[in-house]
Amino acid sequence: MSRVVQQPSVSASPAALLQHVRAGRASSRAELAALTGASRNTISSRVDQLIGADLLLEGGRGDSTGGRPPTLLQFNSRAGCVLAVDLGVTSVDVAVTDLSARVLATAGHPIDIAEGPRAVLGEAVRLGAEVLAAAGLSDADVRAVGVGVPGPVEFSTGRPSHPPIMPGWHDHPIPEAFARWPVPVVVDNDVNVMALGEMGVTGSDLDVLVVKVGTGVGCGVVVEGRVYRGAQGSAGDIGHIHVPAPDGRTVLCRCGNTNCLEALASGASLLRDALAAGLPVSSTRDVVGLAARGDGPALELVRQAGRTIGTVLAALVNFFNPHRIVVTGGVAHAGLPLLSGIRESVYARAMPLAARTLAVELSAAPELSGRVGAALMAVEACLDDDGVRVALS
């Protein structure tokens, strides 16, 4: 006897209809009805609500299929804005974007994350007000705030959890700092945010590892185009996986353990080893600059860091079998030396089937991915079911 397989239904909630139009899956009331299976009256009523809330716009006429040509619908990305906050160890960058994550204005300022949350978040709020003014927008236009921070975050609360490079930040209620804007405030670790930015506005259905090599080392895990955070939000914290040092050293990590990946192959470890080798540097950026200019000792330090990172990534490739690995962060500016070291270890240690079509590449826009990702995170927060329900009320 043949078995009838019931197809999953496609949601026809106002937020879902809006998402169908945003994603290009439908561009008219008739297409929404065909996609969701909902009645034309239901679709028409909910679309009218979205138009009334300024979230959808009616455009021209579509092609006729025999009757009256349909009125085309389009998402109104100017129906508000979001603030995107990218916190680093030494800088904070804030952008204001429209609801398609298109950057309207951006500003940044040096900070020291160790100054603590009050000072650093106060500067982020100041920059938020500055970019709003630069874009000709007001506080009332803000629909959500997205924040990326360089440490583990409990995603459901927006509170950092024992972040090794953020002294004084544990369990701090980051969303409360943005009370000036009574809107959803979403906080995640910076690598997950960068992973969202790498997927871009159009999204993706691929499995991807986004690896940030900066002051620390972290990994954003993307499963079928969506960031995977795990049970508590700490998925991808590869910086504290134990690895043997190539020269047999035992190196103490900031977390208190020894020979963590971060202690051997991060920007901070590169600077430490470069100074020990007598190179004329005072920052990780100096080491990366020397490597980019072809300095032999600096090149070898960066390439060895890549090999060490690649050893961990090879295990992840065997376990996760991603389509792509994207490398970003400050150390990624070293370019090919870092990438070649990573590729050397990944392709040597990963199983042939897992690595057969694997692409290992540098980010195309490392400077912007943090802010774009924070913006996309904020947009999703204000256009989910709850956010749209509030907009329609």
Coordinates of N, CA and C in Angstrom, one line a residue, residues 23 29 81 105 112 129-130 154 163 172 183 194 202 225 244 250 266 272 288 307 322 327:
A23 N 12.3 37.8 1.1 CA 13.2 36.8 0.5 C 13.0 36.5 -1.0
R29 N -0.2 39.2 -3.9 CA -1.1 38.5 -3.0 C -1.4 37.1 -3.5
C81 N 15.0 51.9 11.2 CA 16.4 51.6 11.1 C 16.8 50.7 12.3
A105 N 25.2 55.1 7.9 CA 26.2 55.9 8.5 C 27.0 55.0 9.5
D112 N 39.4 50.4 25.3 CA 40.1 49.2 25.9 C 39.0 48.4 26.6
A129 N 24.0 57.5 18.9 CA 23.4 58.8 18.7 C 24.1 59.6 17.6
E130 N 25.4 59.5 17.5 CA 26.1 60.2 16.5 C 25.8 59.7 15.1
E154 N 25.6 34.3 26.8 CA 24.3 33.6 26.9 C 23.3 34.3 26.1
P163 N 34.0 35.8 30.1 CA 34.8 36.1 28.9 C 36.3 36.3 29.3
H172 N 27.2 40.7 33.0 CA 26.7 42.1 32.9 C 25.5 42.2 31.9
V183 N 13.6 49.2 22.5 CA 13.4 48.3 21.4 C 14.1 47.0 21.7
M194 N 29.8 37.9 13.0 CA 30.5 37.9 11.7 C 30.0 36.8 10.8
T202 N 21.2 38.2 1.5 CA 20.5 37.2 0.7 C 20.5 35.9 1.4
G225 N 22.7 27.6 6.4 CA 22.5 29.1 6.4 C 22.1 29.7 7.7
P244 N 48.8 20.5 20.9 CA 50.2 20.4 21.2 C 51.0 21.5 20.5
T250 N 55.0 24.3 26.7 CA 53.8 24.4 27.5 C 53.5 25.9 27.7
S266 N 46.9 32.8 18.2 CA 46.1 34.1 18.1 C 47.0 35.3 17.8
R272 N 53.6 38.0 21.0 CA 54.5 37.4 22.1 C 55.7 36.7 21.4
V288 N 51.6 41.4 11.5 CA 50.8 41.1 10.2 C 51.4 41.9 9.1
R307 N 49.0 26.7 10.4 CA 49.1 25.3 10.5 C 48.4 24.8 11.8
P322 N 31.7 20.7 6.4 CA 31.1 22.0 5.8 C 31.5 22.1 4.3
V327 N 37.9 32.6 6.6 CA 38.8 33.1 7.6 C 38.8 34.6 7.6

